[in-house]
Amino acid sequence: MTTETAAAARASTQEGLLGRAHTADPYAAPFVPQPQTIEETGLDFSLVLDLVVKSIYFSGRPSARQICAQVALQFSVVDEVLTFLKREQLAEVVGSSGMGEQLYQYSLSGKGFEKAEEALARNQYIGPAPVSFSSYLDVLERQSVRSVRVSPDVVESAMSHLVLSPDVPAAIGPAVNSARSMLLYGGSGNGKSTITNAIGRMLPGEVLIPYAIDISGIIIKVFDPRVHNEIPIEQQRDRRVGEMNGSAVVAERRLDRRWVVARRPMISVGGELTLKDLELRYSPQSQFYIAPLQWKANGGIMVVDDFGRQMIQPKELLNRWIVPMEERVDHLSLHTGDVVEVPFDVLLIFSTNLHPSQLGDEAFFRRIRHKIEIPDPTREQFLEILARVCQQRELPFDPQAAHYLVEEYYDRIGRGFKGCHPRDIVDLMVDICVYHGETPGFSRAHLDAACHSYFVSMGDPAAPAHINQFGALSDAA
């Protein structure tokens, strides 16, 4: 049975199910009911057969329940395969760990071991059964990041811990709602990374992420516990749908275990990013694929931090994403030469402390929908940040010491304010006080020592020429 036929059969079956799980939360993850038959999985029988055979091969004498847990399928589905294996004398029941068919233990016969070796020669993927590509496309559409809308109140709440120009949150909101691309630029230490984290908190809801996807017999692993934030089972809603017979509910189905319930992804990469990281990764030994970063970020956010400091040129990176950013689809090549068209459902954020003129020209920036400058704080904003930091550290704030800091270490030598300076200087003062066995406090007595430790030496004749440079590192260690 083809993937398309299986998808049609599954859609027909789901017409008899209550459409969504019983929840009033519009941002709950879509509900995909557990398949009851191999046909409903959307997978070929041979693929499920290979998974079950490999599970028995590596587990020794697993029970049917253990096999179900490993391949993440209902017993009714796995039982179809076990019945086939017994009929073809590829496996046999060798014991039981209790009462009931699900506790029967299975072992491969000589022919079964040959079958397992053939399956491993095709690919060495072991784990939860993949979902069909058509099912993935359907779920992704239902949980698209394009459906998320943030209001001014949501943006203000997510960024309330930051002291910023009012222009910044006013520009962030529309950029998030566009679900397109944005560039955050400005000097280092002014909160760009903190802002991207705040944007992540703005995006509400849960999403479903498949362990793996099947595309015409090719398996692509998608779920990655290193970058995906799975919601613990005890925190998930007990969601299920009822199977209808006329107007009566005759059975209930739980969530398909081939999907992981997770927070909306937020994947951040920095200077280590290469073009290779944006392509499918294939292993000739395991003979299955690993999804690239932007695929794993579908339904959420991908942040390219330190944009312009990668080993590849900014223009190369942007050229790679011209089609995905404009058409919302990405084209990925298989090792066979075939190309897979995958949705690019990502809010893409570029963050840099380089001046825009160092990154590209006007045509270059036209590709990025929203450009948002994060300026240096004003004197008033700097003092407010300083007061907030002292309050967070439970230190008494001395206004006179604060004005001494501004006049002596900023105004006198023309140093620009940075949003990170108050936190760093206060933390240094605490370190100095603790070292001397004194009660930490924000006072002029320890400001000089902290600033001398924090700022690079201003005795370097070259330093003044760089003090006001955009994004200069001479302002802070």
Short mmCIF file of C-alpha atoms in Angstrom, two decimals:
data_model
loop_
_atom_site.label_atom_id
_atom_site.label_comp_id
_atom_site.label_asym_id
_atom_site.label_seq_id
_atom_site.Cartn_x
_atom_site.Cartn_y
_atom_site.Cartn_z
CA MET A 1 0.00 0.00 0.00
CA THR A 2 1.38 3.43 -0.97
CA THR A 3 1.76 6.32 1.41
CA GLU A 4 -0.93 8.25 -0.47
CA THR A 5 -3.40 5.35 -0.20
CA ALA A 6 -2.63 4.94 3.49
CA ALA A 7 -3.17 8.65 4.09
CA ALA A 8 -6.55 8.51 2.38
CA ALA A 9 -7.54 5.48 4.44
CA ARG A 10 -6.44 7.17 7.64
CA ALA A 11 -8.38 10.33 6.78
CA SER A 12 -11.49 8.25 6.14
CA THR A 13 -11.07 6.47 9.46
CA GLN A 14 -10.59 9.71 11.37
CA GLU A 15 -13.87 11.06 10.00
CA GLY A 16 -15.50 8.72 12.52
CA LEU A 17 -13.54 10.25 15.41
CA LEU A 18 -14.35 13.29 17.49
CA GLY A 19 -12.26 15.92 15.70
CA ARG A 20 -10.05 17.22 18.54
CA ALA A 21 -9.35 16.12 22.05
CA HIS A 22 -11.63 17.48 24.74
CA THR A 23 -9.83 20.72 25.55
CA ALA A 24 -10.73 24.39 25.47
CA ASP A 25 -7.11 25.46 24.96
CA PRO A 26 -6.70 26.74 21.39
CA TYR A 27 -2.94 26.31 21.69
CA ALA A 28 -3.04 22.65 22.72
CA ALA A 29 -1.09 20.36 20.42
CA PRO A 30 -3.15 18.79 17.63
CA PHE A 31 -4.60 15.41 18.53
CA VAL A 32 -3.56 12.40 16.45
CA PRO A 33 -5.31 9.21 17.63
CA GLN A 34 -3.46 5.94 18.00
CA PRO A 35 -3.74 3.78 14.88
CA GLN A 36 -5.56 0.50 15.43
CA THR A 37 -4.34 -1.25 12.27
CA ILE A 38 -1.22 -1.16 10.12
CA GLU A 39 -3.27 0.51 7.42
CA GLU A 40 -4.08 3.37 9.79
CA THR A 41 -0.38 3.95 10.54
CA GLY A 42 0.11 5.17 6.97
CA LEU A 43 3.13 2.85 6.70
CA ASP A 44 3.86 -0.15 4.51
CA PHE A 45 3.52 -3.51 6.23
CA SER A 46 7.14 -4.31 5.31
CA LEU A 47 8.45 -1.26 7.19
CA VAL A 48 6.56 -2.17 10.39
CA LEU A 49 7.67 -5.78 9.96
CA ASP A 50 11.33 -4.71 9.80
CA LEU A 51 10.96 -2.60 12.97
CA VAL A 52 9.38 -5.46 14.94
CA VAL A 53 11.96 -7.99 13.73
CA LYS A 54 14.85 -5.68 14.67
CA SER A 55 13.25 -5.07 18.07
CA ILE A 56 13.15 -8.82 18.79
CA TYR A 57 16.66 -9.28 17.36
CA PHE A 58 18.26 -6.80 19.78
CA SER A 59 16.04 -7.49 22.80
CA GLY A 60 16.51 -11.27 23.06
CA ARG A 61 13.16 -12.50 24.35
CA PRO A 62 10.92 -9.42 24.58
CA SER A 63 7.26 -9.60 25.46
CA ALA A 64 4.69 -8.25 23.01
CA ARG A 65 4.14 -5.32 25.38
CA GLN A 66 7.86 -4.46 25.31
CA ILE A 67 7.86 -4.58 21.52
CA CYS A 68 4.86 -2.24 21.45
CA ALA A 69 6.65 0.20 23.75
CA GLN A 70 9.78 0.22 21.59
CA VAL A 71 7.99 0.78 18.28
CA ALA A 72 5.35 3.06 19.90
CA LEU A 73 2.39 1.20 18.40
CA GLN A 74 -0.75 -0.37 19.82
CA PHE A 75 -0.84 -4.11 20.48
CA SER A 76 -3.54 -4.50 17.82
CA VAL A 77 -1.04 -3.20 15.23
CA VAL A 78 1.96 -5.19 16.46
CA ASP A 79 -0.16 -8.32 16.79
CA GLU A 80 -0.72 -8.28 13.02
CA VAL A 81 3.03 -8.52 12.53
CA LEU A 82 3.54 -11.15 15.25
CA THR A 83 0.83 -13.30 13.71
CA PHE A 84 2.61 -13.06 10.35
CA LEU A 85 5.97 -13.95 11.93
CA LYS A 86 4.52 -17.03 13.62
CA ARG A 87 2.71 -18.15 10.47
CA GLU A 88 5.89 -17.80 8.40
CA GLN A 89 7.95 -19.52 11.13
CA LEU A 90 10.13 -16.46 11.56
CA ALA A 91 9.41 -16.18 15.31
CA GLU A 92 7.81 -18.22 18.05
CA VAL A 93 6.43 -17.81 21.53
CA VAL A 94 9.07 -19.01 23.99
CA GLY A 95 7.49 -18.07 27.30
CA SER A 96 5.32 -15.63 29.17
CA SER A 97 5.87 -13.11 31.93
CA GLY A 98 2.24 -13.22 33.02
CA MET A 99 -1.32 -13.69 31.89
CA GLY A 100 -2.51 -12.44 28.51
CA GLU A 101 -1.17 -12.32 24.97
CA GLN A 102 0.64 -9.03 25.52
CA LEU A 103 2.95 -10.78 27.99
CA TYR A 104 3.92 -13.60 25.62
CA GLN A 105 7.66 -13.58 24.98
CA TYR A 106 9.03 -13.98 21.46
CA SER A 107 12.27 -15.20 19.93
CA LEU A 108 13.43 -15.32 16.32
CA SER A 109 13.97 -18.62 14.50
CA GLY A 110 16.92 -19.24 12.19
CA LYS A 111 14.88 -17.84 9.32
CA GLY A 112 13.91 -14.93 11.57
CA PHE A 113 17.55 -14.04 12.23
CA GLU A 114 18.15 -14.00 8.48
CA LYS A 115 15.14 -11.72 8.11
CA ALA A 116 16.54 -9.39 10.80
CA GLU A 117 19.92 -9.21 9.03
CA GLU A 118 18.14 -8.34 5.80
CA ALA A 119 16.23 -5.60 7.61
CA LEU A 120 19.45 -4.22 9.13
CA ALA A 121 21.05 -4.21 5.70
CA ARG A 122 18.24 -1.91 4.54
CA ASN A 123 18.68 0.46 7.48
CA GLN A 124 19.70 0.29 11.12
CA TYR A 125 16.94 2.51 12.46
CA ILE A 126 15.52 1.12 15.71
CA GLY A 127 12.94 2.90 17.81
CA PRO A 128 9.46 4.40 17.52
CA ALA A 129 7.80 3.76 14.19
CA PRO A 130 7.92 6.78 11.87
CA VAL A 131 4.84 8.72 10.83
CA SER A 132 3.91 9.17 7.19
CA PHE A 133 5.04 12.35 5.47
CA SER A 134 1.44 13.26 4.63
CA SER A 135 0.48 12.95 8.30
CA TYR A 136 3.40 15.19 9.24
CA LEU A 137 2.33 17.84 6.73
CA ASP A 138 -1.23 17.76 8.09
CA VAL A 139 -0.13 18.15 11.73
CA LEU A 140 2.38 20.88 10.90
CA GLU A 141 -0.32 22.90 9.16
CA ARG A 142 -2.58 22.60 12.21
CA GLN A 143 0.13 23.85 14.59
CA SER A 144 1.84 26.34 12.27
CA VAL A 145 3.77 29.21 13.81
CA ARG A 146 1.83 31.38 11.34
CA SER A 147 -1.31 30.81 13.41
CA VAL A 148 0.23 32.42 16.50
CA ARG A 149 -0.81 35.97 17.29
CA VAL A 150 0.72 38.11 20.02
CA SER A 151 -0.89 41.27 21.37
CA PRO A 152 0.82 44.39 22.77
CA ASP A 153 0.00 43.13 26.28
CA VAL A 154 1.73 39.79 25.59
CA VAL A 155 4.81 41.50 24.20
CA GLU A 156 4.97 43.93 27.12
CA SER A 157 4.62 41.12 29.64
CA ALA A 158 7.35 39.02 28.01
CA MET A 159 9.75 41.97 27.89
CA SER A 160 8.81 43.70 31.15
CA HIS A 161 12.08 42.65 32.80
CA LEU A 162 14.05 44.59 30.19
CA VAL A 163 14.72 48.33 30.06
CA LEU A 164 14.42 49.23 26.39
CA SER A 165 13.40 52.03 24.10
CA PRO A 166 9.61 51.86 23.50
CA ASP A 167 10.38 51.50 19.78
CA VAL A 168 11.83 48.03 20.32
CA PRO A 169 8.75 46.15 21.63
CA ALA A 170 6.60 48.13 19.18
CA ALA A 171 8.66 46.62 16.33
CA ILE A 172 9.03 43.14 17.86
CA GLY A 173 5.28 42.43 18.00
CA PRO A 174 4.53 42.81 14.26
CA ALA A 175 7.71 40.88 13.42
CA VAL A 176 6.62 37.93 15.56
CA ASN A 177 3.12 37.92 14.11
CA SER A 178 4.51 37.90 10.57
CA ALA A 179 6.25 34.56 11.30
CA ARG A 180 8.78 35.55 8.65
CA SER A 181 12.31 36.80 9.36
CA MET A 182 13.85 39.57 11.42
CA LEU A 183 17.27 41.06 12.03
CA LEU A 184 18.18 42.26 15.52
CA TYR A 185 21.27 44.46 15.32
CA GLY A 186 23.10 46.73 17.73
CA GLY A 187 26.14 46.90 19.94
CA SER A 188 27.15 43.91 22.02
CA GLY A 189 25.77 43.68 25.54
CA ASN A 190 22.46 45.44 24.89
CA GLY A 191 20.17 42.44 25.32
CA LYS A 192 19.70 40.90 21.87
CA SER A 193 20.02 37.35 23.21
CA THR A 194 17.69 38.18 26.10
CA ILE A 195 15.18 39.59 23.63
CA THR A 196 15.23 36.41 21.53
CA ASN A 197 14.55 34.40 24.69
CA ALA A 198 11.63 36.72 25.45
CA ILE A 199 10.28 36.13 21.96
CA GLY A 200 10.39 32.40 22.69
CA ARG A 201 8.22 32.98 25.76
CA MET A 202 5.72 34.95 23.67
CA LEU A 203 4.90 31.95 21.49
CA PRO A 204 2.24 29.98 23.34
CA GLY A 205 1.12 26.42 23.05
CA GLU A 206 2.36 22.92 22.47
CA VAL A 207 3.33 21.13 19.30
CA LEU A 208 3.68 17.54 18.17
CA ILE A 209 7.11 16.46 16.95
CA PRO A 210 7.49 13.03 15.32
CA TYR A 211 10.30 10.76 16.38
CA ALA A 212 10.83 10.00 12.71
CA ILE A 213 9.18 10.42 9.30
CA ASP A 214 8.82 7.91 6.48
CA ILE A 215 9.11 9.18 2.92
CA SER A 216 8.61 6.29 0.48
CA GLY A 217 10.59 3.89 2.67
CA ILE A 218 13.28 6.44 3.61
CA ILE A 219 13.43 7.19 7.34
CA ILE A 220 14.33 10.67 8.62
CA LYS A 221 14.81 11.21 12.36
CA VAL A 222 13.33 14.50 13.53
CA PHE A 223 12.92 14.53 17.31
CA ASP A 224 16.11 15.58 19.08
CA PRO A 225 16.07 15.73 22.90
CA ARG A 226 19.02 18.14 22.80
CA VAL A 227 16.97 20.89 21.14
CA HIS A 228 13.34 19.87 21.70
CA ASN A 229 11.73 20.55 25.07
CA GLU A 230 9.46 17.56 25.69
CA ILE A 231 6.61 18.12 28.12
CA PRO A 232 6.81 15.49 30.90
CA ILE A 233 4.02 12.93 30.71
CA GLU A 234 2.70 13.93 34.14
CA GLN A 235 2.21 17.51 32.90
CA GLN A 236 0.35 16.51 29.76
CA ARG A 237 -3.40 16.56 29.53
CA ASP A 238 -5.12 13.17 29.50
CA ARG A 239 -6.44 13.69 26.02
CA ARG A 240 -8.37 11.19 23.96
CA VAL A 241 -11.06 11.06 21.30
CA GLY A 242 -14.07 8.83 20.95
CA GLU A 243 -14.74 6.55 18.01
CA MET A 244 -18.31 7.04 16.86
CA ASN A 245 -20.91 4.51 15.75
CA GLY A 246 -23.82 6.68 14.71
CA SER A 247 -24.37 9.00 17.65
CA ALA A 248 -22.79 6.70 20.26
CA VAL A 249 -19.16 6.65 21.40
CA VAL A 250 -18.07 3.01 21.21
CA ALA A 251 -14.37 3.34 22.01
CA GLU A 252 -11.75 5.88 23.04
CA ARG A 253 -8.34 6.41 21.55
CA ARG A 254 -5.36 8.07 23.16
CA LEU A 255 -2.65 10.13 21.48
CA ASP A 256 -0.47 8.39 18.91
CA ARG A 257 2.77 7.64 20.76
CA ARG A 258 4.87 8.15 17.64
CA TRP A 259 4.58 11.88 18.35
CA VAL A 260 6.25 13.80 21.19
CA VAL A 261 4.28 16.58 22.91
CA ALA A 262 6.72 19.49 23.28
CA ARG A 263 7.02 23.24 23.68
CA ARG A 264 7.34 25.20 20.47
CA PRO A 265 10.96 24.70 19.36
CA MET A 266 13.54 27.42 19.79
CA ILE A 267 16.84 26.44 18.24
CA SER A 268 19.82 28.78 18.48
CA VAL A 269 23.06 28.48 16.52
CA GLY A 270 26.12 30.69 16.51
CA GLY A 271 29.45 30.99 14.82
CA GLU A 272 29.72 27.22 14.43
CA LEU A 273 26.93 27.13 11.82
CA THR A 274 27.89 25.85 8.35
CA LEU A 275 25.86 25.21 5.20
CA LYS A 276 26.27 21.49 5.86
CA ASP A 277 24.20 21.88 9.05
CA LEU A 278 21.26 22.98 6.89
CA GLU A 279 21.16 19.79 4.83
CA LEU A 280 19.93 16.27 5.54
CA ARG A 281 22.63 14.23 7.25
CA TYR A 282 22.98 10.70 5.91
CA SER A 283 25.05 7.85 7.29
CA PRO A 284 26.02 5.10 4.81
CA GLN A 285 26.38 2.75 7.79
CA SER A 286 22.99 3.35 9.44
CA GLN A 287 21.27 4.18 6.11
CA PHE A 288 18.78 6.68 7.51
CA TYR A 289 18.76 10.47 7.70
CA ILE A 290 18.90 13.09 10.45
CA ALA A 291 16.77 16.19 9.86
CA PRO A 292 18.64 19.52 9.55
CA LEU A 293 18.28 22.28 12.13
CA GLN A 294 15.62 24.31 10.32
CA TRP A 295 13.44 21.21 9.94
CA LYS A 296 13.73 20.51 13.67
CA ALA A 297 12.72 24.14 14.30
CA ASN A 298 9.47 23.85 12.32
CA GLY A 299 6.54 25.28 14.25
CA GLY A 300 8.85 27.50 16.29
CA ILE A 301 11.89 29.76 16.18
CA MET A 302 15.39 29.47 14.76
CA VAL A 303 17.96 32.02 15.93
CA VAL A 304 21.19 32.66 14.02
CA ASP A 305 23.24 34.37 16.72
CA ASP A 306 26.47 36.27 15.96
CA PHE A 307 25.27 36.60 12.37
CA GLY A 308 28.23 37.50 10.18
CA ARG A 309 30.76 35.65 12.35
CA GLN A 310 30.14 32.21 10.87
CA MET A 311 32.80 30.45 8.80
CA ILE A 312 30.60 31.14 5.77
CA GLN A 313 29.84 34.57 4.36
CA PRO A 314 26.51 36.20 5.37
CA LYS A 315 25.51 36.39 1.71
CA GLU A 316 26.03 32.63 1.31
CA LEU A 317 23.86 31.89 4.31
CA LEU A 318 21.10 34.23 3.20
CA ASN A 319 21.21 32.92 -0.37
CA ARG A 320 20.65 29.42 1.02
CA TRP A 321 17.41 30.65 2.61
CA ILE A 322 16.05 32.97 -0.10
CA VAL A 323 13.47 30.45 -1.34
CA PRO A 324 12.52 29.15 2.14
CA MET A 325 12.00 32.69 3.49
CA GLU A 326 9.92 33.83 0.51
CA GLU A 327 7.98 30.67 -0.36
CA ARG A 328 7.95 28.91 3.04
CA VAL A 329 9.30 25.69 1.56
CA ASP A 330 12.78 24.19 1.72
CA HIS A 331 14.30 21.80 -0.81
CA LEU A 332 16.54 19.11 0.64
CA SER A 333 18.58 16.62 -1.37
CA LEU A 334 18.73 12.88 -0.69
CA HIS A 335 21.89 10.89 -1.36
CA THR A 336 20.07 9.29 -4.31
CA GLY A 337 19.79 12.66 -6.02
CA ASP A 338 16.08 13.05 -5.32
CA VAL A 339 14.81 16.25 -3.71
CA VAL A 340 12.32 16.50 -0.85
CA GLU A 341 10.17 19.60 -0.49
CA VAL A 342 9.64 20.36 3.20
CA PRO A 343 7.63 23.20 4.76
CA PHE A 344 9.74 26.03 6.19
CA ASP A 345 7.43 26.95 9.08
CA VAL A 346 9.95 28.94 11.10
CA LEU A 347 10.24 32.40 12.63
CA LEU A 348 13.83 33.09 11.57
CA ILE A 349 15.80 35.56 13.70
CA PHE A 350 19.23 36.89 12.77
CA SER A 351 21.11 38.59 15.61
CA THR A 352 24.36 40.51 15.16
CA ASN A 353 26.57 43.12 16.80
CA LEU A 354 28.19 43.96 13.48
CA HIS A 355 27.23 47.14 11.68
CA PRO A 356 24.76 46.39 8.86
CA SER A 357 27.21 47.83 6.33
CA GLN A 358 29.58 44.97 7.20
CA LEU A 359 26.97 42.35 6.31
CA GLY A 360 25.59 43.32 2.93
CA ASP A 361 23.93 45.87 0.67
CA GLU A 362 20.35 47.06 0.27
CA ALA A 363 19.39 44.08 -1.90
CA PHE A 364 20.78 41.80 0.79
CA PHE A 365 18.63 43.32 3.53
CA ARG A 366 15.51 43.33 1.37
CA ARG A 367 15.41 39.56 1.88
CA ILE A 368 14.91 40.01 5.63
CA ARG A 369 11.40 41.23 6.40
CA HIS A 370 11.91 43.14 9.68
CA LYS A 371 15.06 45.03 10.74
CA ILE A 372 15.11 46.12 14.38
CA GLU A 373 17.91 48.13 15.97
CA ILE A 374 18.66 47.56 19.65
CA PRO A 375 20.30 50.86 20.61
CA ASP A 376 22.60 51.58 23.53
CA PRO A 377 20.66 52.59 26.65
CA THR A 378 20.30 56.26 27.49
CA ARG A 379 21.68 57.66 30.74
CA GLU A 380 18.25 57.34 32.38
CA GLN A 381 17.81 53.76 31.16
CA PHE A 382 21.31 52.86 32.32
CA LEU A 383 20.57 54.13 35.83
CA GLU A 384 17.25 52.29 35.89
CA ILE A 385 18.97 49.03 34.89
CA LEU A 386 21.54 49.62 37.63
CA ALA A 387 18.81 50.16 40.24
CA ARG A 388 16.99 47.00 39.12
CA VAL A 389 20.16 44.92 39.33
CA CYS A 390 20.81 46.13 42.87
CA GLN A 391 17.24 45.26 43.82
CA GLN A 392 17.59 41.76 42.32
CA ARG A 393 20.85 41.22 44.22
CA GLU A 394 19.22 42.66 47.39
CA LEU A 395 21.84 45.40 47.63
CA PRO A 396 21.08 48.89 48.92
CA PHE A 397 21.25 51.30 45.98
CA ASP A 398 23.34 54.45 46.46
CA PRO A 399 22.31 57.16 43.93
CA GLN A 400 25.49 59.14 44.59
CA ALA A 401 27.65 56.11 43.82
CA ALA A 402 25.64 55.52 40.64
CA HIS A 403 26.22 59.10 39.44
CA TYR A 404 29.92 58.77 40.30
CA LEU A 405 30.07 55.65 38.12
CA VAL A 406 28.44 57.46 35.19
CA GLU A 407 30.55 60.59 35.44
CA GLU A 408 33.92 58.94 36.12
CA TYR A 409 33.77 55.90 33.84
CA TYR A 410 31.43 57.03 31.05
CA ASP A 411 31.03 60.80 30.66
CA ARG A 412 34.65 61.72 31.41
CA ILE A 413 36.14 59.47 28.71
CA GLY A 414 33.20 59.29 26.30
CA ARG A 415 32.39 55.62 26.83
CA GLY A 416 28.98 54.51 25.59
CA PHE A 417 26.47 52.86 27.91
CA LYS A 418 25.82 49.13 27.53
CA GLY A 419 22.87 47.23 28.95
CA CYS A 420 25.07 44.48 30.39
CA HIS A 421 27.47 46.78 32.27
CA PRO A 422 25.34 47.30 35.43
CA ARG A 423 24.90 43.57 35.98
CA ASP A 424 28.56 42.80 35.38
CA ILE A 425 29.89 45.65 37.53
CA VAL A 426 27.56 44.84 40.44
CA ASP A 427 28.53 41.16 40.28
CA LEU A 428 32.21 42.16 40.40
CA MET A 429 31.55 44.35 43.44
CA VAL A 430 29.87 41.39 45.18
CA ASP A 431 32.90 39.20 44.37
CA ILE A 432 35.26 41.81 45.85
CA CYS A 433 33.16 42.21 49.00
CA VAL A 434 32.92 38.47 49.57
CA TYR A 435 36.67 38.12 49.12
CA HIS A 436 37.31 40.71 51.81
CA GLY A 437 34.70 39.24 54.11
CA GLU A 438 32.47 42.30 53.87
CA THR A 439 28.71 42.58 53.43
CA PRO A 440 28.06 43.13 49.69
CA GLY A 441 26.84 46.62 48.88
CA PHE A 442 26.73 49.10 46.03
CA SER A 443 28.99 51.86 47.17
CA ARG A 444 31.70 54.10 45.80
CA ALA A 445 34.27 52.31 47.97
CA HIS A 446 34.28 49.25 45.71
CA LEU A 447 33.29 50.84 42.39
CA ASP A 448 36.83 51.76 41.38
CA ALA A 449 38.15 48.25 42.00
CA ALA A 450 35.26 46.69 40.11
CA CYS A 451 35.59 49.03 37.12
CA HIS A 452 39.36 48.60 36.93
CA SER A 453 38.79 44.86 36.81
CA TYR A 454 35.98 45.07 34.26
CA PHE A 455 37.05 47.59 31.63
CA VAL A 456 40.13 47.16 29.47
CA SER A 457 42.97 49.54 30.21
CA MET A 458 42.27 53.03 28.89
CA GLY A 459 46.01 53.71 28.95
CA ASP A 460 46.32 52.11 25.50
CA PRO A 461 46.65 55.00 23.01
CA ALA A 462 44.54 53.07 20.51
CA ALA A 463 41.65 52.59 22.90
CA PRO A 464 39.94 56.02 22.63
CA ALA A 465 39.60 55.60 18.89
CA HIS A 466 37.45 52.52 19.46
CA ILE A 467 35.36 53.59 22.42
CA ASN A 468 32.38 54.77 20.39
CA GLN A 469 32.70 52.20 17.62
CA PHE A 470 29.49 50.27 16.91
CA GLY A 471 29.67 46.90 18.64
CA ALA A 472 33.27 47.51 19.78
CA LEU A 473 34.77 45.07 22.22
CA SER A 474 36.97 47.76 23.80
CA ASP A 475 34.07 48.86 25.99
CA ALA A 476 34.05 45.71 28.06
CA ALA A 477 36.09 42.66 28.72
#
